[in-house]
Amino acid sequence: MLYLTRDDFPIFVPFGVIGFYRYLWYLIRISASFAYRPVPLPESPTYIASEDVTIIVPTIDAGEEFKEAAHSWLVGKPKEIIIITEEKMLAPLQDLANAVDPERIRVLTVPYANKRLQMSHGIKNTTTDIIVFADDDAIWPPTLLPYVLACFEDQKVGGVGTSQRVKPVGNGMTVWEVLAAFRLTIRNIEISSSTHIDGGLPCLSGRTAAYRTVILKDPEFLHGFTHDYWLGKYQLNSGDDKFLTRWMVSHGWSTYVQCCKEAELLSTMKPNWRFLKQVLRWTRNTWRSDLRSLFMERHVWTIHPYVAYAMVDKLFNPFTLLSGPALVGYIVYKSTLPTESGGFHLPWWNVILSYIVWLSATRTAKLLPHLWGRPQDIIHVPAFILFGYYFAVMKIYALFTLHETGWGTRAGIGDPTAATAAADRGVTDDKMRQPYHDLGSSLPQYPQQPMEMQIGRAR
């Protein structure tokens, strides 16, 4: 903090070395985001959705919102949509599929509700060159699939992500949904800037992301994906998108993200306090994945140094953020002491008022990309400021509870260890009647170096 004190003109400027660093870092990101450009549509595309795209949707409780989402996916004319659910949800989800498009939507089941097992089973039943994973409430613009497929014209690209916006559950956004929208705006800036700077990104979001099937059908990937443990003993179910992103980096594949209106999906968020549980789960996944990337796998340091630096910055971010109010509290305390006892001339109310004004101005500036489209959300900036400090404390709490791997926001999510053990024993799917291990063992062996592979068909 910098502060100037004079008896006749006391001034407090809550800006110091940490503040200078943080806002310089933000200016770099925002500049790179403005310089970023999405991949344009090719004149003669190698991949066509109706022949080359399967959409895989792992779910256990899809409702009416699934119909709207599925209709938006079908506009892009994928070859097939595969829904993977647990056995007891087969009938209601089959009814939903039949109501939308029984010809292009298949419903398969696994014995336990386990997202990674569901995704793995969908991969094994895919026959197209490209797999797109989607949440059951992700609503796509009509142009999303062509813009995603455009990135795969570069044969080194293995995974493609998209930008996102929040779709309100009701008629208007709750404060929780606005907080989520603020976070997505900041995330869109982060991923577009990192893609522009060094071609990497921390995570291809699982709400919608596309991958080359040849990568995911590799038995090594399928085993690692469904047998992923933290510290060797806590099996992970969530964090699938983080695993997929790290796999792209560690196996020599490039990634890209299409940040443009043509590829911007809409997704619902928890409209109540349960949003905090979502954030806690995401935060634990981020800690586990970033620590692995930086200190265990370490590929990111040489392949995507900017992303590595951003990960390191986020490790320290909660501590630097909390240092602000701690220093302000110290200055307020010193301002209450007599000057002859080492107290400051600066009035305590001046410090507090200046800090509130500073926070309001700087946080509003950070949210201008969002407020440009939704100026009415400016009334939620104070909530965003408070949430920022809550999130800093939550990140520290999450760091010390990384052994907790439960889903947190969905009832009925099965024990991942039991689900994986059942799959390894060859439990059959009611729909396919073929053992999981038979499907896995029949997969062809694919090479892992992207430059040595001839992917796709020449048209």
XYZ file of C-alpha atoms in Angstrom:
459
model
C 0.000 0.000 0.000
C 1.064 3.583 -0.634
C -0.179 6.286 1.634
C 0.574 9.990 2.032
C -0.168 11.783 5.302
C -0.396 15.468 5.988
C -2.373 17.127 8.723
C -4.182 19.436 6.327
C -4.566 17.031 3.377
C -4.558 13.348 4.254
C -4.577 11.003 1.277
C -4.677 7.204 1.143
C -3.907 5.407 -2.124
C -4.536 1.649 -1.811
C -2.114 0.713 -4.560
C 1.297 -0.859 -4.092
C 3.688 -3.423 -5.482
C 1.130 -6.254 -5.428
C -1.540 -4.011 -6.926
C 0.806 -2.818 -9.670
C 1.692 -6.426 -10.535
C -1.907 -7.615 -10.569
C -3.174 -4.870 -12.849
C -0.162 -5.078 -15.162
C -0.912 -8.809 -15.452
C -4.559 -8.000 -16.229
C -3.596 -5.481 -18.927
C -1.395 -8.115 -20.580
C -4.289 -10.591 -20.594
C -6.851 -8.123 -21.895
C -4.475 -6.943 -24.653
C -3.789 -10.522 -25.766
C -7.509 -11.251 -25.690
C -8.188 -8.303 -28.029
C -5.420 -9.524 -30.358
C -6.799 -13.101 -30.427
C -8.615 -14.289 -33.574
C -10.765 -17.422 -33.969
C -10.033 -19.933 -36.703
C -12.153 -19.072 -39.774
C -14.275 -21.589 -41.621
C -12.382 -23.409 -44.401
C -13.619 -23.257 -47.985
C -13.368 -27.047 -48.387
C -13.690 -28.629 -44.915
C -12.000 -31.942 -44.199
C -14.575 -32.828 -41.558
C -18.339 -32.751 -41.998
C -20.561 -33.055 -38.935
C -23.055 -35.444 -40.510
C -20.276 -37.955 -41.209
C -17.560 -37.223 -38.658
C -19.118 -36.071 -35.371
C -20.574 -38.008 -32.450
C -21.844 -36.057 -29.448
C -21.444 -37.863 -26.114
C -23.578 -36.723 -23.191
C -22.913 -38.313 -19.773
C -25.884 -37.615 -17.500
C -27.980 -39.059 -14.692
C -30.795 -36.560 -14.265
C -31.493 -34.785 -17.562
C -34.881 -33.043 -17.560
C -36.859 -30.881 -19.935
C -33.849 -28.590 -20.416
C -32.234 -31.510 -22.255
C -34.780 -31.195 -25.060
C -33.802 -27.588 -25.765
C -30.125 -28.495 -25.646
C -30.523 -31.565 -27.878
C -32.487 -29.618 -30.469
C -29.666 -27.046 -30.593
C -27.086 -29.821 -31.126
C -29.107 -31.411 -33.919
C -29.155 -28.150 -35.878
C -25.473 -28.764 -36.569
C -26.380 -32.179 -38.069
C -24.057 -34.508 -36.137
C -24.009 -38.123 -37.214
C -25.123 -39.338 -33.791
C -25.779 -38.356 -30.180
C -24.972 -40.931 -27.512
C -26.439 -40.458 -24.042
C -24.753 -42.470 -21.310
C -26.650 -42.864 -18.055
C -27.021 -45.283 -15.173
C -29.296 -48.288 -15.559
C -32.181 -47.021 -13.425
C -32.460 -43.882 -15.605
C -32.671 -45.754 -18.914
C -36.460 -45.526 -19.317
C -36.940 -41.780 -18.652
C -33.936 -40.822 -20.753
C -35.030 -43.096 -23.577
C -38.390 -41.303 -23.488
C -36.592 -37.949 -23.725
C -34.487 -39.199 -26.632
C -37.530 -40.523 -28.458
C -39.278 -37.187 -28.014
C -36.372 -35.354 -29.676
C -34.974 -37.667 -32.385
C -35.031 -41.462 -31.921
C -33.074 -41.957 -35.157
C -29.970 -39.991 -34.179
C -29.980 -40.349 -30.382
C -28.875 -43.571 -28.671
C -29.150 -44.199 -24.941
C -26.581 -46.510 -23.330
C -26.171 -47.380 -19.671
C -23.514 -48.180 -17.095
C -24.295 -49.898 -13.788
C -23.112 -46.985 -11.619
C -23.432 -43.210 -11.917
C -19.818 -42.301 -12.683
C -19.038 -39.576 -15.199
C -15.660 -40.879 -16.337
C -16.990 -44.407 -16.750
C -19.930 -43.034 -18.715
C -17.658 -40.999 -20.974
C -15.364 -43.976 -21.467
C -18.279 -46.190 -22.492
C -19.431 -43.560 -24.967
C -15.936 -43.395 -26.464
C -15.880 -47.166 -26.970
C -19.165 -46.990 -28.865
C -18.151 -44.142 -31.172
C -17.376 -44.752 -34.847
C -16.733 -41.188 -36.081
C -13.440 -39.243 -36.328
C -14.483 -36.501 -33.871
C -16.081 -36.775 -30.424
C -17.786 -33.791 -28.814
C -18.514 -34.042 -25.091
C -21.432 -31.876 -23.960
C -23.281 -31.205 -20.735
C -26.966 -32.078 -20.843
C -27.922 -28.387 -20.521
C -25.406 -26.853 -22.949
C -27.227 -24.911 -25.653
C -25.288 -24.328 -28.858
C -25.611 -21.686 -31.562
C -26.319 -23.183 -35.017
C -22.765 -22.433 -36.152
C -20.902 -24.063 -33.264
C -20.056 -27.405 -34.883
C -18.627 -25.946 -38.145
C -16.452 -23.520 -36.166
C -15.209 -26.267 -33.853
C -14.431 -28.560 -36.786
C -12.513 -25.759 -38.504
C -9.772 -26.039 -35.869
C -9.184 -29.701 -36.751
C -7.969 -28.688 -40.216
C -4.631 -28.375 -38.420
C -3.699 -32.032 -37.993
C -1.682 -31.236 -34.862
C -4.814 -30.057 -33.018
C -6.236 -32.765 -30.751
C -8.786 -30.833 -28.680
C -10.973 -27.758 -29.214
C -12.916 -25.691 -26.684
C -15.473 -22.884 -26.874
C -16.434 -19.685 -25.080
C -19.450 -19.653 -22.758
C -22.231 -17.509 -21.339
C -24.738 -18.113 -18.561
C -28.342 -18.918 -19.422
C -30.678 -17.991 -16.543
C -32.804 -20.781 -15.122
C -35.774 -18.464 -14.548
C -36.969 -15.246 -16.144
C -34.078 -13.252 -14.712
C -30.655 -13.907 -13.257
C -30.210 -14.439 -9.542
C -27.157 -12.949 -7.842
C -25.549 -16.410 -7.953
C -26.033 -16.640 -11.710
C -24.615 -13.130 -12.173
C -21.538 -14.139 -10.156
C -21.159 -17.167 -12.432
C -21.548 -14.910 -15.487
C -18.829 -12.584 -14.170
C -16.517 -15.580 -13.736
C -17.226 -16.843 -17.259
C -16.451 -13.420 -18.729
C -13.089 -13.412 -16.964
C -12.483 -17.018 -18.061
C -13.244 -16.179 -21.711
C -10.589 -13.448 -21.527
C -8.081 -15.807 -19.909
C -8.462 -18.650 -22.406
C -8.446 -16.409 -25.477
C -5.343 -14.566 -24.240
C -3.425 -17.750 -23.396
C -4.396 -19.303 -26.739
C -3.088 -16.205 -28.517
C 0.148 -15.982 -26.501
C 1.417 -19.561 -26.522
C -1.381 -21.752 -27.895
C -2.245 -23.362 -24.555
C -4.945 -23.091 -21.958
C -5.445 -24.430 -18.422
C -8.581 -26.420 -19.244
C -10.803 -27.394 -22.158
C -14.092 -26.960 -20.333
C -16.220 -30.088 -20.127
C -19.406 -28.152 -20.848
C -18.534 -28.587 -24.518
C -15.218 -29.741 -25.957
C -14.236 -31.716 -29.060
C -11.453 -34.282 -29.477
C -10.074 -36.584 -32.127
C -11.513 -40.030 -31.498
C -8.211 -41.698 -32.342
C -6.663 -40.115 -29.215
C -9.421 -41.196 -26.862
C -9.740 -44.746 -28.165
C -6.173 -45.503 -27.159
C -6.333 -48.203 -24.420
C -3.672 -46.353 -22.429
C -5.892 -43.271 -22.303
C -9.033 -45.228 -21.404
C -7.282 -47.004 -18.547
C -5.683 -43.843 -17.202
C -8.923 -41.883 -17.520
C -10.940 -44.366 -15.457
C -8.141 -45.212 -13.002
C -7.102 -41.702 -12.038
C -6.061 -41.321 -8.392
C -4.971 -38.376 -6.288
C -1.954 -39.292 -4.154
C -2.391 -42.868 -5.322
C -5.464 -43.626 -3.188
C -8.316 -41.140 -3.818
C -10.028 -42.051 -7.070
C -11.261 -39.096 -9.104
C -14.616 -38.873 -10.840
C -14.891 -35.149 -11.562
C -12.033 -33.226 -13.148
C -12.402 -35.144 -16.406
C -11.843 -32.014 -18.506
C -8.627 -31.236 -16.643
C -7.379 -34.790 -17.271
C -8.188 -34.531 -20.983
C -6.384 -31.193 -21.289
C -3.264 -32.513 -19.561
C -3.331 -35.590 -21.802
C -3.268 -33.377 -24.907
C -0.202 -31.535 -23.579
C 1.687 -34.613 -22.393
C 1.103 -36.520 -25.640
C 2.171 -33.815 -28.080
C -1.211 -32.548 -29.238
C -2.122 -28.902 -29.708
C -5.360 -27.361 -28.436
C -7.388 -24.368 -29.515
C -10.396 -22.480 -28.237
C -12.944 -20.750 -30.448
C -13.845 -17.552 -28.576
C -16.478 -16.012 -30.822
C -20.246 -15.590 -30.933
C -20.487 -18.312 -33.592
C -19.133 -20.877 -31.109
C -20.389 -19.449 -27.793
C -22.621 -21.846 -25.893
C -25.191 -21.105 -23.209
C -25.098 -23.074 -19.962
C -27.189 -22.974 -16.806
C -25.622 -22.531 -13.378
C -26.973 -23.228 -9.924
C -29.317 -20.274 -9.225
C -28.869 -20.519 -5.461
C -26.203 -21.033 -2.786
C -25.408 -24.476 -4.240
C -23.337 -22.564 -6.777
C -20.740 -22.318 -4.001
C -20.561 -26.123 -3.898
C -19.915 -26.164 -7.634
C -17.126 -23.634 -7.199
C -15.585 -25.692 -4.389
C -15.517 -28.824 -6.581
C -14.007 -26.879 -9.499
C -11.423 -25.320 -7.182
C -10.279 -28.695 -5.847
C -10.013 -30.005 -9.402
C -7.947 -26.962 -10.374
C -5.557 -27.392 -7.430
C -5.041 -31.103 -8.159
C -4.586 -30.635 -11.911
C -2.357 -27.556 -11.739
C -0.083 -29.127 -9.113
C 0.235 -32.195 -11.333
C 0.947 -30.098 -14.430
C 3.548 -27.920 -12.728
C 5.384 -30.318 -10.437
C 4.655 -33.913 -11.486
C 4.229 -34.001 -15.266
C 5.997 -30.662 -15.980
C 5.381 -30.705 -19.768
C 3.559 -27.378 -19.561
C 6.737 -25.473 -18.596
C 8.355 -25.996 -21.990
C 5.276 -26.385 -24.225
C 3.078 -23.595 -22.809
C 5.233 -21.371 -20.553
C 2.621 -18.607 -20.359
C 0.006 -21.087 -19.128
C 2.518 -22.420 -16.602
C 3.147 -18.897 -15.331
C -0.625 -18.286 -15.081
C -0.973 -21.486 -13.037
C 1.790 -20.382 -10.665
C 0.121 -16.980 -10.348
C -3.147 -18.639 -9.346
C -1.380 -20.660 -6.667
C -0.438 -17.448 -4.866
C -3.501 -15.399 -5.824
C -5.594 -16.112 -2.675
C -2.713 -15.051 -0.443
C -1.999 -11.826 -2.346
C -5.718 -10.986 -2.420
C -6.109 -11.440 1.332
C -3.005 -9.330 1.981
C -4.965 -6.252 0.878
C -7.553 -6.165 3.679
C -4.876 -7.322 6.127
C -2.697 -4.284 5.329
C -5.704 -1.956 5.360
C -6.648 -3.323 8.777
C -3.122 -2.610 10.017
C -3.224 0.977 8.707
C -6.654 1.508 10.298
C -5.269 0.256 13.602
C -2.238 2.568 13.359
C -4.561 5.458 12.517
C -6.358 5.030 15.837
C -3.136 5.435 17.846
C -1.770 8.799 18.992
C 0.984 10.127 16.731
C 3.373 10.331 19.651
C 2.921 6.541 20.052
C 3.729 5.827 16.418
C 0.210 6.315 15.074
C -0.596 7.700 11.632
C -2.006 11.161 10.935
C -4.338 9.530 8.438
C -7.969 9.327 9.714
C -9.223 5.703 9.890
C -12.436 6.535 8.031
C -10.352 7.954 5.168
C -8.560 4.615 4.823
C -11.746 2.547 4.766
C -13.598 4.883 2.396
C -10.629 5.091 0.014
C -10.276 1.308 -0.034
C -13.981 0.791 -0.799
C -13.855 3.337 -3.643
C -10.677 1.742 -5.017
C -12.129 -1.761 -4.955
C -15.373 -0.641 -6.598
C -13.558 1.181 -9.388
C -10.991 -1.516 -10.176
C -13.391 -4.454 -9.971
C -15.908 -2.629 -12.166
C -13.139 -2.012 -14.706
C -12.328 -5.737 -14.755
C -15.967 -6.548 -15.463
C -16.469 -3.994 -18.245
C -16.529 -6.692 -20.984
C -19.539 -8.230 -19.211
C -21.186 -4.950 -18.190
C -21.000 -3.709 -21.779
C -23.658 -6.277 -22.691
C -25.529 -6.340 -19.358
C -25.143 -2.913 -17.679
C -27.903 -3.792 -15.198
C -25.521 -6.225 -13.497
C -23.441 -3.345 -12.121
C -25.527 -3.508 -8.931
C -23.931 -6.918 -8.254
C -20.340 -5.615 -8.289
C -20.307 -5.337 -4.449
C -21.387 -8.992 -4.255
C -18.589 -9.870 -6.675
C -16.063 -8.084 -4.440
C -17.257 -9.967 -1.359
C -17.297 -13.223 -3.321
C -13.682 -12.608 -4.325
C -12.566 -12.634 -0.687
C -14.783 -15.609 0.089
C -13.269 -17.411 -2.898
C -9.745 -16.688 -1.665
C -10.562 -18.323 1.675
C -12.300 -21.189 -0.151
C -9.195 -21.806 -2.283
C -7.075 -22.182 0.820
C -9.669 -24.500 2.376
C -9.827 -26.514 -0.865
C -6.040 -26.899 -0.833
C -6.210 -28.663 2.520
C -9.168 -30.878 1.517
C -7.983 -32.254 -1.815
C -8.667 -35.768 -0.551
C -12.414 -35.031 -0.748
C -13.404 -36.149 -4.227
C -17.216 -36.232 -3.987
C -19.355 -34.441 -6.538
C -20.978 -32.098 -4.032
C -23.999 -30.923 -6.044
C -25.628 -34.099 -7.354
C -27.203 -36.871 -5.387
C -26.780 -40.401 -6.688
C -23.216 -40.134 -7.906
C -21.797 -43.587 -7.300
C -18.550 -44.558 -5.626
C -15.932 -44.318 -8.417
C -13.918 -47.206 -7.005
C -16.918 -49.545 -7.066
C -17.923 -48.368 -10.539
C -14.435 -48.898 -11.948
C -14.148 -52.322 -10.311
C -17.459 -53.327 -11.904
C -16.248 -52.155 -15.311
C -12.968 -54.012 -14.922
C -14.895 -57.198 -14.137
C -16.681 -56.836 -17.460
C -20.168 -55.804 -16.315
C -22.369 -55.745 -19.397
C -24.397 -52.843 -20.657
C -28.133 -53.518 -20.893
C -28.311 -51.843 -24.246
C -25.200 -53.245 -25.932
C -24.862 -56.589 -24.136
C -21.096 -56.516 -24.616
C -18.534 -56.557 -21.787
C -16.554 -53.376 -21.183
C -13.270 -55.297 -21.164
C -14.137 -56.936 -24.482
C -14.747 -53.525 -26.009
C -11.463 -52.248 -24.645
C -9.383 -55.219 -25.688
C -10.748 -55.140 -29.226
C -9.568 -51.574 -29.788
C -6.814 -51.115 -32.350
C -3.457 -49.790 -31.172
C -3.044 -46.180 -32.285
C 0.244 -44.298 -32.455
C 0.571 -41.297 -30.168
C 2.625 -38.829 -32.215
C 0.285 -36.478 -34.109
C 2.713 -35.687 -36.912
C 2.996 -39.346 -37.877
C -0.742 -39.873 -38.199
C -2.969 -39.500 -41.226
C -6.258 -38.469 -39.704
C -9.522 -37.951 -41.477
C -10.485 -38.596 -45.048
C -9.416 -36.599 -48.059
C -12.333 -35.019 -49.757
